[in-house]
mmCIF file of N, CA and C in Angstrom:
data_model
loop_
_atom_site.group_PDB
_atom_site.id
_atom_site.type_symbol
_atom_site.label_atom_id
_atom_site.label_comp_id
_atom_site.label_asym_id
_atom_site.label_seq_id
_atom_site.Cartn_x
_atom_site.Cartn_y
_atom_site.Cartn_z
ATOM 1 N N MET A 28 201.915 78.869 49.425
ATOM 2 C CA MET A 28 200.846 78.036 49.908
ATOM 3 C C MET A 28 200.837 76.742 49.111
ATOM 4 N N ALA A 29 200.685 75.620 49.811
ATOM 5 C CA ALA A 29 200.615 74.322 49.153
ATOM 6 C C ALA A 29 199.173 73.829 49.170
ATOM 7 N N ILE A 30 198.653 73.536 48.007
ATOM 8 C CA ILE A 30 197.320 72.945 47.894
ATOM 9 C C ILE A 30 197.522 71.437 47.814
ATOM 10 N N PHE A 31 196.956 70.719 48.780
ATOM 11 C CA PHE A 31 197.164 69.282 48.836
ATOM 12 C C PHE A 31 196.278 68.557 47.831
ATOM 13 N N ASN A 32 196.823 67.522 47.246
ATOM 14 C CA ASN A 32 196.062 66.599 46.436
ATOM 15 C C ASN A 32 195.291 65.703 47.401
ATOM 16 N N GLY A 33 194.026 65.449 47.141
ATOM 17 C CA GLY A 33 193.190 64.640 48.025
ATOM 18 C C GLY A 33 193.720 63.244 48.266
ATOM 19 N N THR A 34 194.611 62.785 47.425
ATOM 20 C CA THR A 34 195.185 61.451 47.582
ATOM 21 C C THR A 34 195.966 61.316 48.882
ATOM 22 N N VAL A 35 196.523 62.408 49.409
ATOM 23 C CA VAL A 35 197.329 62.316 50.629
ATOM 24 C C VAL A 35 196.488 62.400 51.897
ATOM 25 N N TYR A 36 195.166 62.623 51.780
ATOM 26 C CA TYR A 36 194.276 62.589 52.938
ATOM 27 C C TYR A 36 193.840 61.151 53.161
ATOM 28 N N ILE A 37 194.214 60.597 54.297
ATOM 29 C CA ILE A 37 193.999 59.181 54.571
ATOM 30 C C ILE A 37 193.278 58.998 55.903
ATOM 31 N N VAL A 38 192.345 58.038 55.944
ATOM 32 C CA VAL A 38 191.686 57.624 57.185
ATOM 33 C C VAL A 38 192.364 56.338 57.651
ATOM 34 N N SER A 39 192.813 56.337 58.917
ATOM 35 C CA SER A 39 193.428 55.149 59.514
ATOM 36 C C SER A 39 192.639 54.753 60.748
ATOM 37 N N ILE A 40 192.376 53.462 60.885
ATOM 38 C CA ILE A 40 191.732 52.980 62.104
ATOM 39 C C ILE A 40 192.636 51.940 62.750
ATOM 40 N N ALA A 41 192.730 52.025 64.064
ATOM 41 C CA ALA A 41 193.564 51.118 64.854
ATOM 42 C C ALA A 41 194.983 51.045 64.289
ATOM 43 N N GLY A 42 195.491 52.197 63.807
ATOM 44 C CA GLY A 42 196.865 52.278 63.351
ATOM 45 C C GLY A 42 197.116 51.843 61.915
ATOM 46 N N THR A 43 196.066 51.449 61.178
ATOM 47 C CA THR A 43 196.243 50.984 59.806
ATOM 48 C C THR A 43 195.364 51.799 58.862
ATOM 49 N N ALA A 44 195.946 52.282 57.777
ATOM 50 C CA ALA A 44 195.171 53.028 56.787
ATOM 51 C C ALA A 44 194.122 52.117 56.167
ATOM 52 N N MET A 45 192.896 52.624 56.041
ATOM 53 C CA MET A 45 191.854 51.857 55.372
ATOM 54 C C MET A 45 192.294 51.641 53.928
ATOM 55 N N PRO A 46 192.220 50.406 53.442
ATOM 56 C CA PRO A 46 192.741 50.109 52.110
ATOM 57 C C PRO A 46 191.847 50.621 50.981
ATOM 58 N N ASP A 47 192.474 50.919 49.863
ATOM 59 C CA ASP A 47 191.784 51.256 48.615
ATOM 60 C C ASP A 47 190.767 52.384 48.767
ATOM 61 N N GLN A 48 191.135 53.409 49.544
ATOM 62 C CA GLN A 48 190.245 54.545 49.786
ATOM 63 C C GLN A 48 190.040 55.362 48.516
ATOM 64 N N THR A 49 188.808 55.827 48.345
ATOM 65 C CA THR A 49 188.513 56.743 47.250
ATOM 66 C C THR A 49 188.062 58.100 47.777
ATOM 67 N N GLU A 50 187.519 58.135 48.993
ATOM 68 C CA GLU A 50 187.073 59.385 49.600
ATOM 69 C C GLU A 50 187.198 59.294 51.114
ATOM 70 N N GLY A 51 187.305 60.448 51.743
ATOM 71 C CA GLY A 51 187.316 60.526 53.200
ATOM 72 C C GLY A 51 186.937 61.925 53.623
ATOM 73 N N SER A 52 186.283 62.026 54.780
ATOM 74 C CA SER A 52 185.924 63.350 55.282
ATOM 75 C C SER A 52 185.826 63.322 56.796
ATOM 76 N N ILE A 53 185.989 64.499 57.379
ATOM 77 C CA ILE A 53 185.797 64.681 58.814
ATOM 78 C C ILE A 53 184.826 65.841 58.990
ATOM 79 N N SER A 54 183.921 65.688 59.942
ATOM 80 C CA SER A 54 182.950 66.736 60.231
ATOM 81 C C SER A 54 182.955 66.984 61.732
ATOM 82 N N LEU A 55 183.251 68.233 62.134
ATOM 83 C CA LEU A 55 183.276 68.604 63.548
ATOM 84 C C LEU A 55 182.171 69.615 63.806
ATOM 85 N N SER A 56 181.531 69.520 64.954
ATOM 86 C CA SER A 56 180.470 70.470 65.279
ATOM 87 C C SER A 56 180.454 70.768 66.781
ATOM 88 N N MET A 57 179.802 71.868 67.123
ATOM 89 C CA MET A 57 179.647 72.246 68.519
ATOM 90 C C MET A 57 178.205 72.700 68.743
ATOM 91 N N GLU A 58 177.586 72.128 69.751
ATOM 92 C CA GLU A 58 176.262 72.575 70.154
ATOM 93 C C GLU A 58 176.408 73.882 70.932
ATOM 94 N N THR A 59 175.327 74.595 71.052
ATOM 95 C CA THR A 59 175.338 75.825 71.841
ATOM 96 C C THR A 59 174.241 75.771 72.896
ATOM 97 N N ARG A 60 174.414 76.602 73.919
ATOM 98 C CA ARG A 60 173.420 76.722 74.985
ATOM 99 C C ARG A 60 172.816 78.117 74.908
ATOM 100 N N ASP A 61 171.516 78.172 74.886
ATOM 101 C CA ASP A 61 170.818 79.454 74.800
ATOM 102 C C ASP A 61 170.792 80.109 76.177
ATOM 103 N N ILE A 62 171.327 81.335 76.273
ATOM 104 C CA ILE A 62 171.319 82.074 77.542
ATOM 105 C C ILE A 62 170.580 83.418 77.384
ATOM 106 N N THR A 63 169.668 83.459 76.406
ATOM 107 C CA THR A 63 168.909 84.674 76.147
ATOM 108 C C THR A 63 168.017 85.002 77.344
ATOM 109 N N THR A 64 168.004 86.277 77.739
ATOM 110 C CA THR A 64 167.146 86.744 78.827
ATOM 111 C C THR A 64 166.387 87.983 78.353
ATOM 112 N N LYS A 65 165.566 88.502 79.211
ATOM 113 C CA LYS A 65 164.835 89.721 78.899
ATOM 114 C C LYS A 65 165.775 90.912 78.743
ATOM 115 N N ASP A 66 166.992 90.786 79.260
ATOM 116 C CA ASP A 66 167.987 91.850 79.137
ATOM 117 C C ASP A 66 168.810 91.746 77.850
ATOM 118 N N SER A 67 168.481 90.809 76.944
ATOM 119 C CA SER A 67 169.261 90.576 75.734
ATOM 120 C C SER A 67 168.875 91.496 74.577
ATOM 121 N N SER A 68 168.030 92.476 74.827
ATOM 122 C CA SER A 68 167.628 93.465 73.812
ATOM 123 C C SER A 68 167.035 92.834 72.564
ATOM 124 N N GLY A 69 166.356 91.705 72.731
ATOM 125 C CA GLY A 69 165.726 91.052 71.593
ATOM 126 C C GLY A 69 166.663 90.232 70.739
ATOM 127 N N PHE A 70 167.918 90.073 71.184
ATOM 128 C CA PHE A 70 168.889 89.268 70.441
ATOM 129 C C PHE A 70 169.178 87.981 71.195
ATOM 130 N N ARG A 71 169.343 86.931 70.469
ATOM 131 C CA ARG A 71 169.674 85.637 71.053
ATOM 132 C C ARG A 71 171.127 85.664 71.528
ATOM 133 N N GLU A 72 171.374 85.119 72.713
ATOM 134 C CA GLU A 72 172.731 85.003 73.239
ATOM 135 C C GLU A 72 173.041 83.526 73.490
ATOM 136 N N LEU A 73 174.276 83.150 73.209
ATOM 137 C CA LEU A 73 174.678 81.750 73.297
ATOM 138 C C LEU A 73 175.990 81.577 74.046
ATOM 139 N N LEU A 74 176.166 80.394 74.596
ATOM 140 C CA LEU A 74 177.449 79.942 75.130
ATOM 141 C C LEU A 74 177.766 78.596 74.497
ATOM 142 N N GLU A 75 179.024 78.194 74.625
ATOM 143 C CA GLU A 75 179.461 76.931 74.039
ATOM 144 C C GLU A 75 178.793 75.750 74.710
ATOM 145 N N GLY A 76 178.742 74.627 73.970
ATOM 146 C CA GLY A 76 178.178 73.381 74.494
ATOM 147 C C GLY A 76 179.067 72.210 74.098
ATOM 148 N N LEU A 77 178.463 71.059 73.942
ATOM 149 C CA LEU A 77 179.209 69.851 73.604
ATOM 150 C C LEU A 77 179.768 69.918 72.190
ATOM 151 N N ARG A 78 180.977 69.409 72.030
ATOM 152 C CA ARG A 78 181.590 69.283 70.706
ATOM 153 C C ARG A 78 181.560 67.811 70.296
ATOM 154 N N SER A 79 181.427 67.573 69.007
ATOM 155 C CA SER A 79 181.398 66.204 68.507
ATOM 156 C C SER A 79 181.945 66.156 67.096
ATOM 157 N N GLY A 80 182.126 64.951 66.605
ATOM 158 C CA GLY A 80 182.637 64.811 65.254
ATOM 159 C C GLY A 80 182.382 63.431 64.699
ATOM 160 N N SER A 81 182.498 63.341 63.393
ATOM 161 C CA SER A 81 182.389 62.057 62.717
ATOM 162 C C SER A 81 183.360 62.034 61.538
ATOM 163 N N VAL A 82 183.759 60.836 61.170
ATOM 164 C CA VAL A 82 184.654 60.620 60.042
ATOM 165 C C VAL A 82 183.965 59.622 59.120
ATOM 166 N N SER A 83 184.054 59.874 57.826
ATOM 167 C CA SER A 83 183.517 58.950 56.830
ATOM 168 C C SER A 83 184.627 58.549 55.882
ATOM 169 N N VAL A 84 184.543 57.322 55.384
ATOM 170 C CA VAL A 84 185.512 56.830 54.410
ATOM 171 C C VAL A 84 184.780 55.942 53.414
ATOM 172 N N SER A 85 185.241 55.943 52.190
ATOM 173 C CA SER A 85 184.723 55.010 51.200
ATOM 174 C C SER A 85 185.881 54.532 50.350
ATOM 175 N N GLY A 86 185.697 53.372 49.743
ATOM 176 C CA GLY A 86 186.767 52.805 48.939
ATOM 177 C C GLY A 86 186.289 51.628 48.129
ATOM 178 N N LEU A 87 187.213 51.012 47.461
ATOM 179 C CA LEU A 87 186.931 49.838 46.641
ATOM 180 C C LEU A 87 187.224 48.581 47.443
ATOM 181 N N VAL A 88 186.425 47.547 47.229
ATOM 182 C CA VAL A 88 186.607 46.283 47.936
ATOM 183 C C VAL A 88 187.586 45.415 47.154
ATOM 184 N N ASP A 89 188.666 45.036 47.829
ATOM 185 C CA ASP A 89 189.691 44.142 47.281
ATOM 186 C C ASP A 89 189.784 42.992 48.269
ATOM 187 N N ASP A 90 189.503 41.778 47.818
ATOM 188 C CA ASP A 90 189.447 40.651 48.754
ATOM 189 C C ASP A 90 190.769 40.389 49.472
ATOM 190 N N SER A 91 191.872 40.915 48.966
ATOM 191 C CA SER A 91 193.156 40.679 49.629
ATOM 192 C C SER A 91 193.415 41.664 50.764
ATOM 193 N N THR A 92 192.640 42.753 50.858
ATOM 194 C CA THR A 92 192.899 43.757 51.890
ATOM 195 C C THR A 92 191.930 43.686 53.068
ATOM 196 N N ASN A 93 190.833 42.966 52.932
ATOM 197 C CA ASN A 93 189.896 42.708 54.036
ATOM 198 C C ASN A 93 189.323 43.961 54.689
ATOM 199 N N ALA A 94 189.101 45.032 53.950
ATOM 200 C CA ALA A 94 188.565 46.266 54.531
ATOM 201 C C ALA A 94 187.218 46.033 55.196
ATOM 202 N N VAL A 95 186.318 45.339 54.517
ATOM 203 C CA VAL A 95 184.975 45.120 55.059
ATOM 204 C C VAL A 95 185.046 44.224 56.291
ATOM 205 N N THR A 96 185.909 43.225 56.271
ATOM 206 C CA THR A 96 186.076 42.341 57.432
ATOM 207 C C THR A 96 186.577 43.135 58.634
ATOM 208 N N THR A 97 187.542 44.020 58.418
ATOM 209 C CA THR A 97 188.061 44.865 59.501
ATOM 210 C C THR A 97 186.952 45.729 60.082
ATOM 211 N N LEU A 98 186.165 46.354 59.206
ATOM 212 C CA LEU A 98 185.060 47.193 59.670
ATOM 213 C C LEU A 98 184.030 46.374 60.437
ATOM 214 N N MET A 99 183.664 45.214 59.913
ATOM 215 C CA MET A 99 182.665 44.363 60.580
ATOM 216 C C MET A 99 183.147 43.887 61.939
ATOM 217 N N THR A 100 184.439 43.629 62.071
ATOM 218 C CA THR A 100 184.986 43.198 63.350
ATOM 219 C C THR A 100 184.748 44.268 64.417
ATOM 220 N N HIS A 101 185.037 45.518 64.096
ATOM 221 C CA HIS A 101 184.815 46.609 65.051
ATOM 222 C C HIS A 101 183.325 46.853 65.278
ATOM 223 N N PHE A 102 182.536 46.759 64.224
ATOM 224 C CA PHE A 102 181.102 47.030 64.330
ATOM 225 C C PHE A 102 180.412 45.979 65.204
ATOM 226 N N THR A 103 180.651 44.705 64.939
ATOM 227 C CA THR A 103 179.963 43.652 65.694
ATOM 228 C C THR A 103 180.451 43.571 67.137
ATOM 229 N N ALA A 104 181.712 43.926 67.384
ATOM 230 C CA ALA A 104 182.247 43.906 68.747
ATOM 231 C C ALA A 104 181.835 45.135 69.545
ATOM 232 N N ARG A 105 181.280 46.135 68.859
ATOM 233 C CA ARG A 105 180.930 47.406 69.508
ATOM 234 C C ARG A 105 182.134 47.999 70.224
ATOM 235 N N SER A 106 183.304 47.797 69.653
ATOM 236 C CA SER A 106 184.530 48.236 70.307
ATOM 237 C C SER A 106 184.990 49.578 69.750
ATOM 238 N N SER A 107 185.586 50.367 70.626
ATOM 239 C CA SER A 107 186.171 51.634 70.185
ATOM 240 C C SER A 107 187.594 51.372 69.702
ATOM 241 N N PHE A 108 188.120 52.309 68.939
ATOM 242 C CA PHE A 108 189.460 52.180 68.395
ATOM 243 C C PHE A 108 189.999 53.567 68.105
ATOM 244 N N ALA A 109 191.305 53.657 67.937
ATOM 245 C CA ALA A 109 191.934 54.926 67.573
ATOM 246 C C ALA A 109 191.689 55.185 66.093
ATOM 247 N N ILE A 110 191.378 56.452 65.772
ATOM 248 C CA ILE A 110 191.171 56.824 64.378
ATOM 249 C C ILE A 110 191.974 58.083 64.083
ATOM 250 N N LYS A 111 192.510 58.150 62.874
ATOM 251 C CA LYS A 111 193.243 59.331 62.429
ATOM 252 C C LYS A 111 192.749 59.700 61.035
ATOM 253 N N PHE A 112 192.714 60.998 60.771
ATOM 254 C CA PHE A 112 192.324 61.485 59.462
ATOM 255 C C PHE A 112 193.149 62.700 59.129
ATOM 256 N N GLY A 113 193.783 62.691 57.983
ATOM 257 C CA GLY A 113 194.520 63.877 57.588
ATOM 258 C C GLY A 113 195.642 63.605 56.624
ATOM 259 N N VAL A 114 196.519 64.591 56.516
ATOM 260 C CA VAL A 114 197.630 64.575 55.570
ATOM 261 C C VAL A 114 198.877 64.011 56.234
ATOM 262 N N ASP A 115 199.531 63.115 55.558
ATOM 263 C CA ASP A 115 200.835 62.630 55.991
ATOM 264 C C ASP A 115 201.671 62.443 54.740
ATOM 265 N N THR A 116 202.411 63.490 54.368
ATOM 266 C CA THR A 116 203.202 63.454 53.142
ATOM 267 C C THR A 116 204.650 63.084 53.385
ATOM 268 N N GLY A 117 205.050 62.971 54.638
ATOM 269 C CA GLY A 117 206.454 62.732 54.960
ATOM 270 C C GLY A 117 207.174 64.027 55.290
ATOM 271 N N THR A 118 206.806 65.121 54.610
ATOM 272 C CA THR A 118 207.396 66.422 54.910
ATOM 273 C C THR A 118 206.402 67.333 55.614
ATOM 274 N N HIS A 119 205.130 66.935 55.626
ATOM 275 C CA HIS A 119 204.105 67.737 56.294
ATOM 276 C C HIS A 119 203.050 66.806 56.874
ATOM 277 N N ASP A 120 202.749 66.990 58.145
ATOM 278 C CA ASP A 120 201.687 66.231 58.800
ATOM 279 C C ASP A 120 200.610 67.197 59.255
ATOM 280 N N ASP A 121 199.377 66.844 59.055
ATOM 281 C CA ASP A 121 198.227 67.632 59.503
ATOM 282 C C ASP A 121 197.122 66.634 59.799
ATOM 283 N N VAL A 122 197.097 66.101 61.033
ATOM 284 C CA VAL A 122 196.287 64.940 61.355
ATOM 285 C C VAL A 122 195.381 65.201 62.559
ATOM 286 N N PHE A 123 194.123 64.769 62.456
ATOM 287 C CA PHE A 123 193.186 64.749 63.570
ATOM 288 C C PHE A 123 193.171 63.334 64.132
ATOM 289 N N SER A 124 193.150 63.213 65.478
ATOM 290 C CA SER A 124 193.129 61.902 66.129
ATOM 291 C C SER A 124 192.037 61.880 67.175
ATOM 292 N N ALA A 125 191.434 60.711 67.358
ATOM 293 C CA ALA A 125 190.378 60.554 68.366
ATOM 294 C C ALA A 125 190.140 59.069 68.594
ATOM 295 N N THR A 126 189.241 58.789 69.512
ATOM 296 C CA THR A 126 188.711 57.448 69.688
ATOM 297 C C THR A 126 187.361 57.429 68.986
ATOM 298 N N ALA A 127 187.021 56.308 68.358
ATOM 299 C CA ALA A 127 185.792 56.270 67.570
ATOM 300 C C ALA A 127 185.096 54.924 67.677
ATOM 301 N N PHE A 128 183.839 54.940 67.264
ATOM 302 C CA PHE A 128 183.040 53.735 67.093
ATOM 303 C C PHE A 128 182.586 53.696 65.641
ATOM 304 N N CYS A 129 182.585 52.517 65.040
ATOM 305 C CA CYS A 129 182.040 52.359 63.694
ATOM 306 C C CYS A 129 180.525 52.300 63.830
ATOM 307 N N THR A 130 179.823 53.276 63.265
ATOM 308 C CA THR A 130 178.370 53.359 63.431
ATOM 309 C C THR A 130 177.595 52.954 62.186
ATOM 310 N N SER A 131 178.258 52.867 61.044
ATOM 311 C CA SER A 131 177.564 52.363 59.853
ATOM 312 C C SER A 131 178.569 51.826 58.849
ATOM 313 N N ILE A 132 178.138 50.789 58.145
ATOM 314 C CA ILE A 132 178.930 50.172 57.084
ATOM 315 C C ILE A 132 177.984 49.894 55.925
ATOM 316 N N GLU A 133 178.466 50.149 54.729
ATOM 317 C CA GLU A 133 177.663 49.834 53.547
ATOM 318 C C GLU A 133 178.582 49.281 52.467
ATOM 319 N N THR A 134 178.113 48.254 51.779
ATOM 320 C CA THR A 134 178.795 47.797 50.576
ATOM 321 C C THR A 134 177.788 47.860 49.443
ATOM 322 N N SER A 135 178.276 48.136 48.256
ATOM 323 C CA SER A 135 177.374 48.189 47.105
ATOM 324 C C SER A 135 178.082 47.645 45.882
ATOM 325 N N ALA A 136 177.275 47.107 44.978
ATOM 326 C CA ALA A 136 177.830 46.507 43.767
ATOM 327 C C ALA A 136 176.790 46.555 42.660
ATOM 328 N N GLY A 137 177.028 47.409 41.686
ATOM 329 C CA GLY A 137 176.152 47.463 40.516
ATOM 330 C C GLY A 137 176.642 46.495 39.456
ATOM 331 N N THR A 138 175.779 46.177 38.540
ATOM 332 C CA THR A 138 176.145 45.288 37.445
ATOM 333 C C THR A 138 177.331 45.856 36.677
ATOM 334 N N GLU A 139 178.354 45.034 36.501
ATOM 335 C CA GLU A 139 179.563 45.418 35.786
ATOM 336 C C GLU A 139 180.231 46.660 36.378
ATOM 337 N N ASP A 140 180.104 46.837 37.687
ATOM 338 C CA ASP A 140 180.708 47.976 38.370
ATOM 339 C C ASP A 140 181.615 47.449 39.477
ATOM 340 N N ASN A 141 182.449 48.324 40.016
ATOM 341 C CA ASN A 141 183.308 47.947 41.133
ATOM 342 C C ASN A 141 182.480 47.749 42.394
ATOM 343 N N VAL A 142 182.890 46.806 43.231
ATOM 344 C CA VAL A 142 182.289 46.658 44.552
ATOM 345 C C VAL A 142 182.948 47.707 45.444
ATOM 346 N N SER A 143 182.134 48.451 46.175
ATOM 347 C CA SER A 143 182.680 49.507 47.020
ATOM 348 C C SER A 143 182.154 49.375 48.442
ATOM 349 N N TYR A 144 182.865 50.019 49.358
ATOM 350 C CA TYR A 144 182.438 50.069 50.750
ATOM 351 C C TYR A 144 182.406 51.516 51.203
ATOM 352 N N SER A 145 181.611 51.770 52.236
ATOM 353 C CA SER A 145 181.651 53.064 52.914
ATOM 354 C C SER A 145 181.356 52.814 54.382
ATOM 355 N N ALA A 146 181.892 53.689 55.227
ATOM 356 C CA ALA A 146 181.698 53.545 56.668
ATOM 357 C C ALA A 146 181.710 54.918 57.314
ATOM 358 N N THR A 147 181.005 55.007 58.424
ATOM 359 C CA THR A 147 180.980 56.231 59.223
ATOM 360 C C THR A 147 181.400 55.884 60.637
ATOM 361 N N PHE A 148 182.190 56.786 61.226
ATOM 362 C CA PHE A 148 182.694 56.607 62.581
ATOM 363 C C PHE A 148 182.318 57.827 63.405
ATOM 364 N N GLU A 149 181.722 57.620 64.566
ATOM 365 C CA GLU A 149 181.413 58.707 65.491
ATOM 366 C C GLU A 149 182.551 58.818 66.490
ATOM 367 N N LEU A 150 183.037 60.037 66.675
ATOM 368 C CA LEU A 150 184.162 60.276 67.565
ATOM 369 C C LEU A 150 183.696 60.371 69.006
ATOM 370 N N SER A 151 184.521 59.869 69.914
ATOM 371 C CA SER A 151 184.195 59.842 71.337
ATOM 372 C C SER A 151 185.361 60.442 72.115
ATOM 373 N N GLY A 152 185.076 61.419 72.952
ATOM 374 C CA GLY A 152 186.129 62.037 73.743
ATOM 375 C C GLY A 152 186.820 63.152 72.984
ATOM 376 N N ALA A 153 187.987 63.521 73.488
ATOM 377 C CA ALA A 153 188.729 64.649 72.932
ATOM 378 C C ALA A 153 189.228 64.353 71.521
ATOM 379 N N ILE A 154 189.194 65.383 70.688
ATOM 380 C CA ILE A 154 189.732 65.324 69.338
ATOM 381 C C ILE A 154 191.006 66.156 69.343
ATOM 382 N N THR A 155 192.113 65.545 68.965
ATOM 383 C CA THR A 155 193.371 66.293 68.942
ATOM 384 C C THR A 155 193.771 66.570 67.503
ATOM 385 N N HIS A 156 194.516 67.644 67.343
ATOM 386 C CA HIS A 156 194.998 68.043 66.023
ATOM 387 C C HIS A 156 196.500 68.225 66.101
ATOM 388 N N ASP A 157 197.220 67.503 65.279
ATOM 389 C CA ASP A 157 198.671 67.593 65.230
ATOM 390 C C ASP A 157 199.074 68.098 63.855
ATOM 391 N N SER A 158 199.882 69.145 63.849
ATOM 392 C CA SER A 158 200.360 69.688 62.588
ATOM 393 C C SER A 158 201.825 70.070 62.749
ATOM 394 N N ASP A 159 202.646 69.578 61.841
ATOM 395 C CA ASP A 159 204.047 69.952 61.867
ATOM 396 C C ASP A 159 204.635 69.868 60.470
ATOM 397 N N ASP A 160 205.658 70.638 60.253
ATOM 398 C CA ASP A 160 206.422 70.582 59.022
ATOM 399 C C ASP A 160 207.774 69.993 59.348
ATOM 400 N N ALA A 161 208.112 68.893 58.674
ATOM 401 C CA ALA A 161 209.401 68.229 58.943
ATOM 402 C C ALA A 161 210.524 68.922 58.213
#
């Protein structure tokens, strides 16, 4: 079993890895539909419902990489884009892909601290998962 170092987990939007990433995550969920009836013997019964997901990324702001400008361009245009999140080591790929909208952007800067950014993307449509060993 190979335990991946978090450094190889990368968020890419519109085909380009977000620069200077320090963290990234994907969250997938599924709603359920309640189908409980009087015949359910007092137990709740469910069926599947809508599935959804979001991706978050954070990193350091470097004026030469324009991460915040890239995010603001998508945010202000309200445009969707391709997003990928996962492992790409060259010998192993384990990537989630979807279409997304940038729904939040934050930059922060404390005194004598690094300037950082964070963003959240809501996924729209089907989420695909590609995994292969080269």
